[in-house]
Coordinates of C-alpha atoms in Angstrom, one line a residue:
M16 CA -37.0 128.6 -26.0
R17 CA -40.4 127.8 -27.5
A18 CA -41.7 131.1 -26.0
V19 CA -38.9 132.9 -27.8
R20 CA -40.0 131.3 -31.1
R21 CA -43.7 132.0 -30.5
N22 CA -43.0 135.7 -30.0
N23 CA -40.7 135.9 -33.1
A24 CA -37.8 136.9 -30.9
T25 CA -35.3 134.5 -32.4
G26 CA -31.9 136.2 -32.5
S27 CA -32.9 138.8 -29.9
F28 CA -31.3 137.1 -27.0
S29 CA -27.8 135.8 -26.2
W30 CA -27.9 133.1 -23.7
I31 CA -25.5 132.4 -20.8
G32 CA -26.2 128.9 -19.5
S33 CA -25.3 127.3 -16.2
D34 CA -24.0 123.8 -15.8
G35 CA -27.6 122.6 -15.1
W36 CA -28.6 122.7 -18.8
S37 CA -25.4 123.1 -20.7
A38 CA -24.9 120.5 -23.5
R39 CA -28.2 118.9 -22.7
N40 CA -30.2 117.7 -25.7
L41 CA -33.5 118.5 -23.9
V42 CA -32.6 122.2 -24.2
S43 CA -31.3 122.3 -27.7
D44 CA -33.3 119.7 -29.6
G45 CA -35.8 121.4 -31.8
N46 CA -34.7 124.8 -30.6
E47 CA -31.4 125.1 -32.4
P48 CA -32.0 128.6 -33.9
E49 CA -33.1 130.0 -30.6
V50 CA -30.1 128.4 -28.7
E51 CA -27.5 129.4 -31.3
G52 CA -24.7 131.4 -29.9
T53 CA -25.2 130.2 -26.3
L54 CA -22.2 130.2 -24.0
S55 CA -22.3 127.9 -21.0
V56 CA -20.1 126.5 -18.3
Q57 CA -19.7 122.9 -17.6
P58 CA -17.8 121.4 -14.7
Q59 CA -14.7 119.7 -16.0
A60 CA -14.7 116.0 -15.3
N61 CA -12.7 113.1 -16.5
P62 CA -14.0 109.5 -16.8
V63 CA -13.9 107.4 -13.7
R64 CA -11.6 104.5 -14.5
G65 CA -13.4 101.1 -14.5
F66 CA -16.9 102.4 -13.8
E67 CA -18.1 102.1 -17.4
E68 CA -17.1 98.4 -17.6
Y69 CA -18.6 97.7 -14.2
F70 CA -21.9 99.4 -14.9
L71 CA -22.4 97.8 -18.3
N72 CA -22.0 94.3 -16.8
L73 CA -24.8 94.9 -14.2
T74 CA -28.1 93.0 -14.4
V75 CA -31.1 92.9 -12.2
E76 CA -30.0 89.6 -10.9
S77 CA -26.5 90.7 -10.2
N78 CA -27.5 94.0 -8.6
R79 CA -30.1 93.0 -6.0
R80 CA -28.5 95.3 -3.4
N81 CA -29.7 98.4 -5.3
P82 CA -33.5 98.7 -4.8
W83 CA -33.8 101.3 -7.6
F84 CA -32.0 99.3 -10.2
V85 CA -35.2 97.5 -11.3
E86 CA -36.9 100.9 -11.9
F87 CA -33.9 102.1 -13.9
W88 CA -34.0 98.9 -16.0
E89 CA -37.7 99.2 -16.8
G90 CA -37.3 102.8 -17.8
H91 CA -34.2 102.1 -19.9
F92 CA -35.7 99.2 -21.9
H93 CA -39.3 100.3 -21.7
C94 CA -40.5 97.0 -20.3
R95 CA -42.2 95.6 -17.1
Y96 CA -40.0 93.4 -15.0
P97 CA -41.8 90.3 -13.6
N98 CA -43.2 90.7 -10.1
S99 CA -42.2 94.4 -9.9
S100 CA -44.4 96.9 -8.1
L101 CA -46.7 99.1 -10.2
T102 CA -45.4 102.7 -10.4
P103 CA -46.5 105.7 -12.4
Y104 CA -43.5 105.1 -14.6
N105 CA -44.1 101.4 -15.6
K106 CA -47.8 101.3 -15.7
D107 CA -47.9 101.9 -19.4
Y108 CA -45.2 99.4 -20.4
K109 CA -46.8 96.3 -22.1
K110 CA -43.7 94.5 -22.9
E111 CA -42.2 92.2 -20.3
C112 CA -38.5 92.3 -19.6
D113 CA -36.5 89.1 -20.3
I114 CA -33.0 88.0 -19.8
T115 CA -32.0 89.1 -23.3
E116 CA -31.7 92.8 -22.4
R117 CA -28.2 93.9 -21.8
L118 CA -26.5 97.2 -21.2
H119 CA -23.8 98.2 -23.8
R120 CA -22.3 101.4 -25.2
D121 CA -24.8 101.7 -28.1
N122 CA -27.8 102.0 -25.8
T123 CA -26.3 103.5 -22.7
A124 CA -24.9 107.1 -22.2
F125 CA -23.1 108.1 -19.1
E126 CA -23.2 111.4 -17.3
G127 CA -20.0 113.4 -17.7
Q128 CA -20.0 114.5 -14.0
L129 CA -19.5 111.1 -12.4
Q130 CA -16.1 112.2 -11.2
F131 CA -17.7 114.5 -8.7
V132 CA -19.8 111.8 -7.2
S133 CA -16.7 109.6 -7.0
D134 CA -14.6 112.5 -5.4
A135 CA -17.3 113.2 -2.9
V136 CA -17.4 109.6 -1.7
M137 CA -13.7 109.4 -1.7
A138 CA -13.4 112.6 0.4
F139 CA -15.7 111.2 3.1
A140 CA -13.8 107.9 3.1
H141 CA -10.5 109.7 3.6
A142 CA -12.0 111.9 6.3
F143 CA -13.3 108.9 8.2
R144 CA -10.0 107.1 7.8
D145 CA -8.0 110.0 9.1
M146 CA -10.4 110.6 12.0
H147 CA -10.4 106.9 13.0
H148 CA -6.6 106.8 12.8
E149 CA -6.2 109.8 15.1
L150 CA -8.9 109.0 17.6
C151 CA -8.8 105.2 17.8
K152 CA -5.0 104.8 17.5
G153 CA -5.2 102.0 14.9
R154 CA -7.8 99.8 16.7
A155 CA -10.3 98.1 14.5
G156 CA -13.9 99.2 14.5
L157 CA -15.4 102.2 16.1
C158 CA -13.8 103.3 19.4
D159 CA -15.6 105.1 22.1
A160 CA -14.2 108.5 20.8
M161 CA -16.2 108.0 17.7
K162 CA -19.5 107.1 19.4
P163 CA -21.3 109.0 18.2
I164 CA -19.5 110.8 15.4
K165 CA -19.9 114.6 15.7
G166 CA -20.4 116.5 12.5
T167 CA -18.3 119.5 13.5
E168 CA -15.5 117.1 14.4
L169 CA -15.8 115.2 11.1
L170 CA -15.8 118.6 9.2
K171 CA -12.3 119.4 10.5
Y172 CA -11.0 116.2 9.0
L173 CA -13.0 116.6 5.8
R174 CA -11.5 120.0 5.1
K175 CA -8.0 118.6 5.4
V176 CA -8.3 115.7 3.0
T177 CA -6.1 115.5 -0.1
F178 CA -6.0 112.6 -2.5
K179 CA -5.8 111.5 -6.1
G180 CA -9.3 110.5 -7.3
L181 CA -10.4 107.6 -9.4
S182 CA -10.3 109.9 -12.5
G183 CA -6.6 110.6 -11.9
D184 CA -7.1 114.2 -10.8
N185 CA -5.8 115.6 -7.5
F186 CA -8.5 116.7 -5.0
R187 CA -8.5 119.1 -2.1
F188 CA -10.8 121.7 -0.5
D189 CA -9.9 125.4 -0.7
P190 CA -10.1 127.7 2.4
N191 CA -13.7 128.3 1.6
G192 CA -14.6 124.6 1.7
D193 CA -15.1 124.3 -2.1
G194 CA -13.6 121.6 -4.3
P195 CA -11.2 122.4 -7.2
A196 CA -12.8 125.0 -9.6
R197 CA -12.4 123.3 -13.0
Y198 CA -14.8 124.3 -15.8
N199 CA -15.1 123.9 -19.5
I200 CA -16.5 126.8 -21.5
I201 CA -18.7 125.4 -24.2
H202 CA -20.5 127.1 -27.1
F203 CA -23.5 126.1 -29.1
K204 CA -22.8 127.1 -32.7
Q205 CA -23.8 126.4 -36.3
T206 CA -20.8 124.8 -37.8
S207 CA -22.4 124.7 -41.2
P208 CA -25.8 125.7 -42.5
G209 CA -28.4 123.6 -40.6
K210 CA -25.8 121.8 -38.5
F211 CA -25.4 122.7 -34.8
Q212 CA -23.3 121.3 -32.0
W213 CA -21.7 122.0 -28.6
I214 CA -18.0 122.7 -28.8
K215 CA -15.4 123.5 -26.2
V216 CA -14.0 127.1 -26.6
G217 CA -12.1 127.5 -23.3
E218 CA -11.5 126.5 -19.8
Y219 CA -11.3 127.9 -16.3
M220 CA -8.7 126.1 -14.1
E221 CA -6.9 127.2 -10.9
G222 CA -8.1 130.8 -11.1
E223 CA -7.1 131.3 -14.8
L224 CA -9.5 131.7 -17.7
R225 CA -8.3 130.6 -21.1
L226 CA -10.7 131.4 -24.0
N227 CA -10.3 130.7 -27.7
M228 CA -12.2 133.7 -29.2
S229 CA -11.7 132.6 -32.8
E230 CA -14.0 129.6 -32.1
I231 CA -16.9 131.7 -30.8
Q232 CA -19.6 132.5 -33.4
F233 CA -22.9 134.0 -32.2
K234 CA -24.4 133.8 -35.7
L235 CA -23.1 131.9 -38.7
G236 CA -20.7 134.3 -40.5
H237 CA -20.9 136.9 -37.7
P238 CA -18.1 136.3 -35.1
Q239 CA -18.6 139.7 -33.4
P240 CA -20.5 139.4 -30.1
P241 CA -23.8 141.3 -30.0
E242 CA -24.3 144.3 -27.8
S243 CA -26.3 143.7 -24.7
V244 CA -26.0 146.6 -22.2
C245 CA -28.3 148.5 -19.8
S246 CA -26.6 151.8 -20.7
L247 CA -24.5 152.9 -23.6
P248 CA -21.0 154.4 -22.9
C249 CA -21.0 158.1 -22.1
D250 CA -20.0 160.5 -24.8
V251 CA -16.9 162.7 -24.7
G252 CA -17.1 165.2 -21.9
Q253 CA -19.7 163.2 -19.9
A254 CA -19.6 161.4 -16.6
K255 CA -21.8 158.5 -15.2
K256 CA -24.5 158.7 -12.6
F257 CA -25.3 155.1 -11.6
V258 CA -28.9 154.1 -11.1
E259 CA -29.6 153.3 -7.5
G260 CA -29.3 149.6 -6.9
E261 CA -27.8 148.9 -10.3
S262 CA -24.1 148.4 -11.0
C263 CA -24.4 148.2 -14.8
C264 CA -26.9 150.9 -15.5
W265 CA -26.3 154.7 -15.4
H266 CA -27.3 158.0 -16.7
C267 CA -24.8 160.3 -18.5
F268 CA -24.5 164.0 -17.6
N269 CA -22.4 166.6 -19.2
C270 CA -19.3 168.1 -17.6
T271 CA -19.2 171.9 -17.6
Q272 CA -17.3 173.9 -20.1
Y273 CA -14.1 173.8 -18.2
Q274 CA -14.2 170.3 -16.8
I275 CA -12.9 167.0 -18.2
Q276 CA -13.7 163.4 -17.4
H277 CA -12.1 162.3 -14.2
P278 CA -9.1 160.0 -15.0
V279 CA -9.9 157.6 -12.2
D280 CA -13.5 158.1 -11.0
E281 CA -15.9 157.9 -14.0
T282 CA -18.7 159.3 -12.0
Q283 CA -17.1 162.7 -11.5
C284 CA -15.8 165.6 -13.6
L285 CA -12.5 167.3 -12.9
T286 CA -12.2 171.0 -13.2
C287 CA -9.2 172.3 -15.1
R288 CA -6.9 174.6 -13.1
E289 CA -6.6 178.2 -14.1
G290 CA -4.5 178.6 -17.3
T291 CA -5.7 175.4 -18.8
V292 CA -8.9 174.3 -20.7
P293 CA -10.2 170.9 -21.8
D294 CA -8.7 169.6 -25.0
A295 CA -10.9 168.3 -27.9
S296 CA -11.1 164.8 -26.3
R297 CA -12.2 166.3 -22.9
V298 CA -9.9 163.8 -21.1
T299 CA -6.9 166.1 -20.4
C300 CA -6.4 169.8 -19.7
R301 CA -4.2 171.7 -22.2
E302 CA -2.2 174.8 -21.4
I303 CA -3.6 178.1 -22.7
P304 CA -0.9 179.8 -24.8
E305 CA 0.8 182.7 -23.0
V306 CA -0.3 186.1 -24.0
F307 CA 2.1 189.1 -23.5
L308 CA 3.2 192.1 -25.4
R309 CA 5.5 190.6 -28.0
P310 CA 8.1 192.8 -29.7
E311 CA 6.9 191.8 -33.1
S312 CA 3.3 192.9 -32.4
G313 CA 1.8 196.0 -34.0
P314 CA 1.5 198.0 -30.7
A315 CA 5.0 197.1 -29.7
I316 CA 6.5 198.1 -33.1
G317 CA 4.7 201.4 -32.9
A318 CA 5.9 202.1 -29.4
M319 CA 9.5 201.1 -30.3
S320 CA 9.4 203.2 -33.5
L321 CA 8.3 206.3 -31.5
S322 CA 11.0 205.6 -28.9
S323 CA 13.7 205.0 -31.5
T324 CA 12.9 208.3 -33.2
G325 CA 13.1 210.0 -29.9
I326 CA 16.4 208.4 -29.0
L327 CA 17.9 209.6 -32.4
I328 CA 16.6 213.1 -31.9
T329 CA 17.9 213.2 -28.3
L330 CA 21.3 212.0 -29.3
F331 CA 21.3 214.7 -32.1
V332 CA 20.5 217.4 -29.5
C333 CA 23.2 216.1 -27.2
G334 CA 25.7 216.2 -30.1
V335 CA 24.7 219.8 -30.9
F336 CA 25.0 220.9 -27.3
V337 CA 28.4 219.2 -26.9
R338 CA 29.7 220.7 -30.2
H339 CA 28.5 224.2 -29.1
N340 CA 29.2 223.7 -25.4
D341 CA 30.9 227.0 -24.9
T342 CA 28.5 229.2 -26.9
P343 CA 26.3 231.8 -25.1
V344 CA 23.1 229.9 -25.9
V345 CA 24.3 226.7 -24.4
R346 CA 25.9 228.4 -21.4
A347 CA 22.9 230.5 -20.8
S348 CA 20.6 227.5 -20.7
G349 CA 22.4 226.0 -17.8
R350 CA 24.6 223.3 -19.2
E351 CA 24.7 220.9 -16.3
L352 CA 21.0 220.7 -15.8
S353 CA 20.4 220.6 -19.6
Y354 CA 22.6 217.5 -19.8
V355 CA 20.8 215.9 -16.8
L356 CA 17.5 216.7 -18.6
L357 CA 18.6 215.1 -21.8
T358 CA 19.8 212.0 -19.9
G359 CA 16.4 211.7 -18.3
I360 CA 14.7 212.1 -21.7
L361 CA 16.9 209.4 -23.2
L362 CA 16.1 207.1 -20.4
C363 CA 12.3 207.7 -21.0
Y364 CA 12.7 206.5 -24.5
C365 CA 14.8 203.5 -23.5
V366 CA 12.2 202.3 -21.0
T367 CA 9.9 201.3 -23.8
F368 CA 12.3 198.6 -24.9
A369 CA 12.2 197.1 -21.4
L370 CA 8.4 197.3 -21.4
V371 CA 8.0 195.2 -24.6
L372 CA 10.3 192.4 -23.5
R373 CA 8.9 189.0 -22.5
P374 CA 8.3 189.3 -18.7
T375 CA 10.8 187.7 -16.4
D376 CA 11.7 188.5 -12.8
V377 CA 14.7 190.6 -14.0
V378 CA 12.8 192.4 -16.7
C379 CA 10.0 193.2 -14.3
G380 CA 12.6 194.6 -11.9
I381 CA 14.0 196.8 -14.7
Q382 CA 10.5 198.0 -15.7
R383 CA 9.5 198.8 -12.1
F384 CA 12.7 200.8 -11.4
G385 CA 13.1 202.5 -14.8
A386 CA 9.5 203.7 -15.3
G387 CA 9.5 206.0 -12.3
F388 CA 13.3 206.8 -12.3
C389 CA 13.4 208.3 -15.8
F390 CA 10.5 210.6 -15.1
T391 CA 12.1 211.6 -11.8
V392 CA 15.3 212.6 -13.6
V393 CA 13.4 214.8 -16.1
Y394 CA 11.2 216.5 -13.7
A395 CA 13.8 216.9 -10.9
A396 CA 15.9 218.8 -13.4
L397 CA 12.9 220.9 -14.5
L398 CA 11.9 221.6 -10.9
T399 CA 15.4 222.6 -10.0
K400 CA 15.4 225.1 -13.0
T401 CA 12.1 226.6 -12.2
N402 CA 12.9 226.8 -8.5
R403 CA 16.1 228.7 -9.3
I404 CA 14.4 231.2 -11.6
A405 CA 11.7 231.8 -8.9
R406 CA 14.2 232.3 -6.1
I407 CA 16.4 234.6 -8.1
F408 CA 13.6 237.0 -9.1
N409 CA 11.9 236.8 -5.8
A410 CA 15.1 237.6 -4.0
G411 CA 15.7 240.5 -6.4
K412 CA 12.4 242.0 -5.3
R413 CA 13.3 241.9 -1.6
T414 CA 17.0 242.2 -1.1
A415 CA 20.3 242.8 -2.8
K416 CA 21.7 239.6 -1.2
R417 CA 22.7 236.9 -3.5
P418 CA 20.3 233.8 -3.3
S419 CA 21.9 230.7 -1.9
F420 CA 22.3 227.3 -3.7
I421 CA 22.2 228.7 -7.3
S422 CA 25.6 227.6 -8.5
P423 CA 25.9 224.7 -10.9
R424 CA 27.2 222.5 -8.2
S425 CA 24.4 223.3 -5.9
Q426 CA 21.9 222.7 -8.7
L427 CA 23.3 219.3 -9.4
F428 CA 23.2 218.5 -5.7
I429 CA 19.6 219.5 -5.4
C430 CA 18.7 217.5 -8.5
S431 CA 20.5 214.5 -7.2
G432 CA 18.7 214.7 -3.9
L433 CA 15.3 214.8 -5.6
V434 CA 16.3 211.8 -7.8
G435 CA 17.6 210.0 -4.7
V436 CA 14.2 210.1 -3.1
Q437 CA 12.9 208.1 -6.1
V438 CA 15.8 205.6 -5.8
L439 CA 14.9 205.1 -2.2
I440 CA 11.2 204.6 -2.9
N441 CA 12.0 202.0 -5.6
G442 CA 14.6 200.2 -3.4
V443 CA 12.2 199.9 -0.5
W444 CA 9.4 198.8 -2.9
I445 CA 11.6 196.1 -4.5
L446 CA 12.7 194.8 -1.1
V447 CA 9.2 194.7 0.4
S448 CA 7.5 193.3 -2.8
P449 CA 10.1 191.7 -5.1
P450 CA 9.2 191.9 -8.8
R451 CA 7.8 188.8 -10.2
A452 CA 6.6 187.6 -13.6
V453 CA 3.3 185.9 -13.0
H454 CA 0.4 184.5 -15.0
H455 CA -2.7 186.6 -14.9
Y456 CA -6.2 185.2 -15.7
P457 CA -8.6 188.1 -16.4
T458 CA -11.0 185.5 -17.9
R459 CA -11.2 181.8 -17.8
E460 CA -9.8 181.5 -21.3
D461 CA -7.0 184.0 -21.0
N462 CA -3.4 183.4 -19.8
H463 CA -1.5 186.6 -19.6
L464 CA 2.2 186.5 -18.7
V465 CA 2.8 189.8 -17.0
C466 CA 4.7 191.5 -14.3
S467 CA 2.8 191.4 -11.0
S468 CA 2.8 195.2 -10.7
H469 CA 0.8 195.5 -14.0
I470 CA -2.2 193.6 -12.5
D471 CA -3.2 196.1 -9.9
A472 CA -2.5 199.8 -9.3
S473 CA 0.8 199.2 -7.6
Y474 CA 2.7 200.9 -10.5
M475 CA 1.3 204.2 -9.0
I476 CA 4.0 203.7 -6.4
A477 CA 6.6 204.3 -9.1
F478 CA 4.7 207.2 -10.6
G479 CA 3.5 208.8 -7.4
Y480 CA 6.7 210.8 -6.8
P481 CA 7.2 211.9 -10.4
I482 CA 3.6 213.1 -10.4
L483 CA 4.3 215.1 -7.3
L484 CA 7.3 216.7 -9.0
I485 CA 5.1 217.5 -12.0
I486 CA 2.5 219.2 -9.8
V487 CA 5.2 221.3 -8.0
C488 CA 7.0 222.1 -11.2
T489 CA 3.7 223.2 -12.8
I490 CA 3.0 225.5 -9.8
Y491 CA 6.4 227.1 -10.2
A492 CA 5.8 227.5 -13.9
V493 CA 2.6 229.4 -13.1
L494 CA 4.3 231.6 -10.5
T495 CA 7.2 232.6 -12.9
R496 CA 5.0 233.2 -16.0
K497 CA 5.3 237.0 -15.7
I498 CA 9.1 237.3 -15.6
P499 CA 10.8 239.5 -18.3
E500 CA 10.8 238.1 -21.8
A501 CA 14.5 237.9 -21.8
F502 CA 14.1 235.0 -19.3
N503 CA 11.3 233.4 -21.2
E504 CA 12.5 229.8 -20.7
S505 CA 10.2 229.7 -17.8
K506 CA 7.4 230.1 -20.3
H507 CA 8.6 227.1 -22.3
I508 CA 8.8 225.1 -19.0
G509 CA 5.3 226.2 -18.2
F510 CA 4.0 225.0 -21.6
T511 CA 5.9 221.8 -21.1
M512 CA 4.2 221.2 -17.8
Y513 CA 0.7 222.1 -19.0
T514 CA 1.0 219.6 -21.9
T515 CA 2.5 217.0 -19.6
C516 CA -0.4 217.3 -17.2
V517 CA -2.9 216.8 -20.1
I518 CA -1.0 213.7 -21.2
W519 CA -1.0 212.3 -17.7
L520 CA -4.7 213.2 -17.1
A521 CA -5.5 211.1 -20.1
F522 CA -3.1 208.3 -19.1
V523 CA -4.4 207.6 -15.5
P524 CA -8.0 206.6 -16.5
L525 CA -6.7 204.7 -19.4
Y526 CA -4.3 202.8 -17.1
F527 CA -7.0 201.9 -14.6
G528 CA -9.5 201.1 -17.4
T529 CA -7.4 198.4 -19.1
G530 CA -6.8 196.2 -16.1
N531 CA -8.1 193.1 -18.0
H532 CA -6.0 193.9 -21.0
V533 CA -2.4 194.1 -19.8
P534 CA -0.7 194.4 -23.2
L535 CA -2.8 197.5 -23.9
R536 CA -2.0 198.9 -20.5
I537 CA 1.7 198.4 -21.1
T538 CA 1.4 200.0 -24.5
S539 CA -0.4 203.0 -23.1
M540 CA 2.3 203.4 -20.5
S541 CA 5.1 203.2 -23.0
V542 CA 3.4 205.8 -25.3
T543 CA 2.7 208.1 -22.4
I544 CA 6.3 208.0 -21.3
S545 CA 7.6 208.7 -24.8
L546 CA 5.1 211.5 -25.4
S547 CA 6.0 213.2 -22.1
A548 CA 9.7 213.0 -23.1
S549 CA 8.9 214.3 -26.6
V550 CA 7.0 217.3 -25.2
T551 CA 9.9 218.2 -22.9
L552 CA 12.4 217.7 -25.7
A553 CA 10.5 219.8 -28.2
C554 CA 9.4 222.7 -25.9
L555 CA 12.7 223.2 -24.1
F556 CA 15.4 222.5 -26.7
S557 CA 13.8 223.4 -30.1
P558 CA 14.2 227.2 -29.4
K559 CA 17.9 226.7 -28.6
L560 CA 18.5 224.5 -31.6
Y561 CA 16.8 227.2 -33.8
I562 CA 19.3 229.8 -32.6
I563 CA 22.3 227.4 -32.9
L564 CA 21.6 225.9 -36.2
V565 CA 19.4 228.4 -38.1
H566 CA 20.6 231.7 -36.8
P567 CA 24.1 231.2 -35.5
E568 CA 24.7 235.0 -35.8
R569 CA 22.5 235.4 -32.8
N570 CA 24.5 233.0 -30.7
V571 CA 26.9 235.8 -29.6
R572 CA 27.2 237.8 -26.4
Q573 CA 25.9 241.0 -27.8
S574 CA 22.7 239.3 -29.0
M575 CA 22.0 238.2 -25.5
M576 CA 21.2 241.8 -24.6
P577 CA 17.5 242.7 -25.1
V578 CA 17.1 245.6 -27.5
R579 CA 14.1 246.8 -25.5
Y580 CA 16.3 248.2 -22.8
N581 CA 19.4 250.3 -23.2
A582 CA 21.5 251.5 -20.3
T583 CA 22.6 254.6 -22.1
K584 CA 19.0 255.6 -22.6
S585 CA 17.8 254.7 -19.2
P586 CA 17.7 257.4 -16.7
A587 CA 17.5 256.8 -13.0
V588 CA 15.0 254.1 -12.2
T589 CA 12.0 255.3 -10.3
G590 CA 11.1 253.8 -7.0
T591 CA 9.0 250.9 -8.3
T592 CA 9.2 247.2 -8.2
Q593 CA 8.2 246.6 -11.8
T594 CA 10.0 243.9 -13.8
G595 CA 11.3 246.5 -16.2
S596 CA 13.4 248.1 -13.6
M597 CA 14.8 244.7 -12.6
M598 CA 15.6 244.0 -16.2
A599 CA 17.3 247.3 -16.6
A600 CA 19.4 246.5 -13.5
V601 CA 20.5 243.3 -15.0
I602 CA 21.4 244.7 -18.4
C603 CA 23.3 247.7 -16.9
N604 CA 25.2 245.3 -14.9
Q605 CA 26.0 243.1 -17.9
Q606 CA 27.3 246.1 -19.8
K607 CA 29.3 247.3 -16.8
Q608 CA 27.4 250.6 -16.7
P609 CA 26.7 252.5 -13.5
F610 CA 23.2 251.9 -12.3
H611 CA 21.2 254.8 -10.8
S612 CA 18.4 254.4 -8.5
T613 CA 16.4 256.9 -6.5
G614 CA 15.1 254.4 -4.0
P615 CA 16.8 251.9 -1.7
Q616 CA 14.5 249.1 -2.7
Q617 CA 15.3 249.3 -6.4
S618 CA 19.0 249.4 -5.7
G619 CA 18.8 246.3 -3.5
S620 CA 16.7 244.6 -6.1
S621 CA 19.1 245.2 -8.9
Q622 CA 22.1 244.2 -6.9
G623 CA 20.4 241.0 -5.9
L624 CA 19.6 240.1 -9.4
D625 CA 23.1 241.1 -10.5
S626 CA 24.8 238.8 -8.0
G627 CA 22.3 236.0 -8.6
L628 CA 22.6 236.0 -12.3
Q629 CA 26.4 236.4 -12.4
S630 CA 26.9 233.5 -9.9
D631 CA 26.7 230.8 -12.6
D632 CA 29.4 230.3 -15.3
G633 CA 29.8 233.9 -16.4
P634 CA 27.2 236.6 -17.0
F635 CA 25.1 234.5 -19.3
H636 CA 24.4 231.4 -17.2
G637 CA 21.6 233.1 -15.5
L638 CA 19.7 233.8 -18.7
F639 CA 17.5 230.7 -18.8
G640 CA 15.8 231.8 -22.0
L641 CA 16.2 234.7 -24.3
Q642 CA 13.7 236.8 -26.3
N643 CA 15.9 236.2 -29.3
F644 CA 15.3 232.4 -29.1
A645 CA 11.9 232.8 -30.6
A646 CA 12.9 235.3 -33.2
P647 CA 12.7 234.2 -36.8

């Protein structure tokens, strides 16, 4: 303590004292400021009954059996006892002891741990007694079994002793051979300015610690204990790395961006699973909010607005066609396939609303089936139309025989077969890979709720077959581009297919380029579907609506006849295969005029066209488009 004072370190240390120097004046006297705040343990001991009275009545004359008692007496009274031996302790005493010195409470202090000496003596006494009783069977004195006494044998009896000591406390050894653990927790504090004393602030007994924290004061007026650590606690988001060989010293290291402090092991960091990130406290992982194309978002509203407009226009077209169902324009356009085509266009617009819904397994199934199915209905109808035109005019060039499978029922059957292929593809796909709503993590901080098919290129399974129909339909549109103008619906189909190809050529790279942004991918798909439907609706039905609504006077049978050719002005057709001769053959047949031909090939051609064009719902069903449709 003097060293602390010499180095001006008073108050820099908090002392924990053992029972060897706790409550001893030689420690605290003169060093009170340095010792202040000390906590120490002191074995709990009660006074040994009768010992104090016995000891205070001892004198040198009455205690001759103790050879050290004279030395104690000289040191206690600072005198030299007559005829005592000279020792290093009494050589400086000048005063001679006399019979007037007596021990009493005012000049004699007793050690507080006398109970332990008493208990130790009593433990051996009980062990000897128990050993003698068992080995000697009650005979007085030492029997042969105790000659000599073996220490290991005595230890067995010593461990088993139990008795009530002279202090009144029960005594026994625990399984480790230790006596009862009873300690007082004492504290050296400044009770008032300049006044220090040891006080009891707690106790430890039978494995239980009881501490009165309100009595502990490390400095006068400062009850809070001082900090004394080897390492400070780690900050938020840090873990400990203990110094080798030290259990109380560590270094702190930072957890990574997506790690938290381990809830059990403070030396490790725990990585958050995908879809979660550390919270602000860095002790738990919080869920990342789900991201999906919400109906209230801007892209979804735009896509639904486009689809809603398309649905209204499609329903309007359907209403016009139903109202004018038996007029020449509607009949000439092929009513059955036109209604199939309008149904497919309507489905294309409706698919958008399924695409913007919150993904679930059911919604994903509807999206997967509907996206390809609606396209297939549209392009299956268009392919059936273009195929019919091509077969009729090709047959008219070669033979007078009526082409097969050109009746409305046959056309619907062919269209249904083409659509059935898509239904089969979708059914197998759904069975092999059921639709699922899953969480997609394009980056560590994104949590997209999407249909599993949107993550990779598997949606091309749904679009593969419609794309094939588009390609074949485009080829037919190219092959039939030079037919007579009176049948110019093939030109509208061709323009439809060219525009559709451009839209899809733009969609495919956009689809594959937005793999990490699924909402954008879904929006682009929705807009592509709606644009394709709009192109088909505008190119194929606007000319017909123009005739029906703007020029109803042209929607009569006579106006279906091209003015360029007149049967009464047409002489015999020469032996050529030009489209003009085929057109003349058709017109003459429509007007029920005799047809003249100078060559067998022309006659057969006209008869084939005649039979082919009249096979559908009267003489006008074969006219897929009329020159008059585009007239102002």
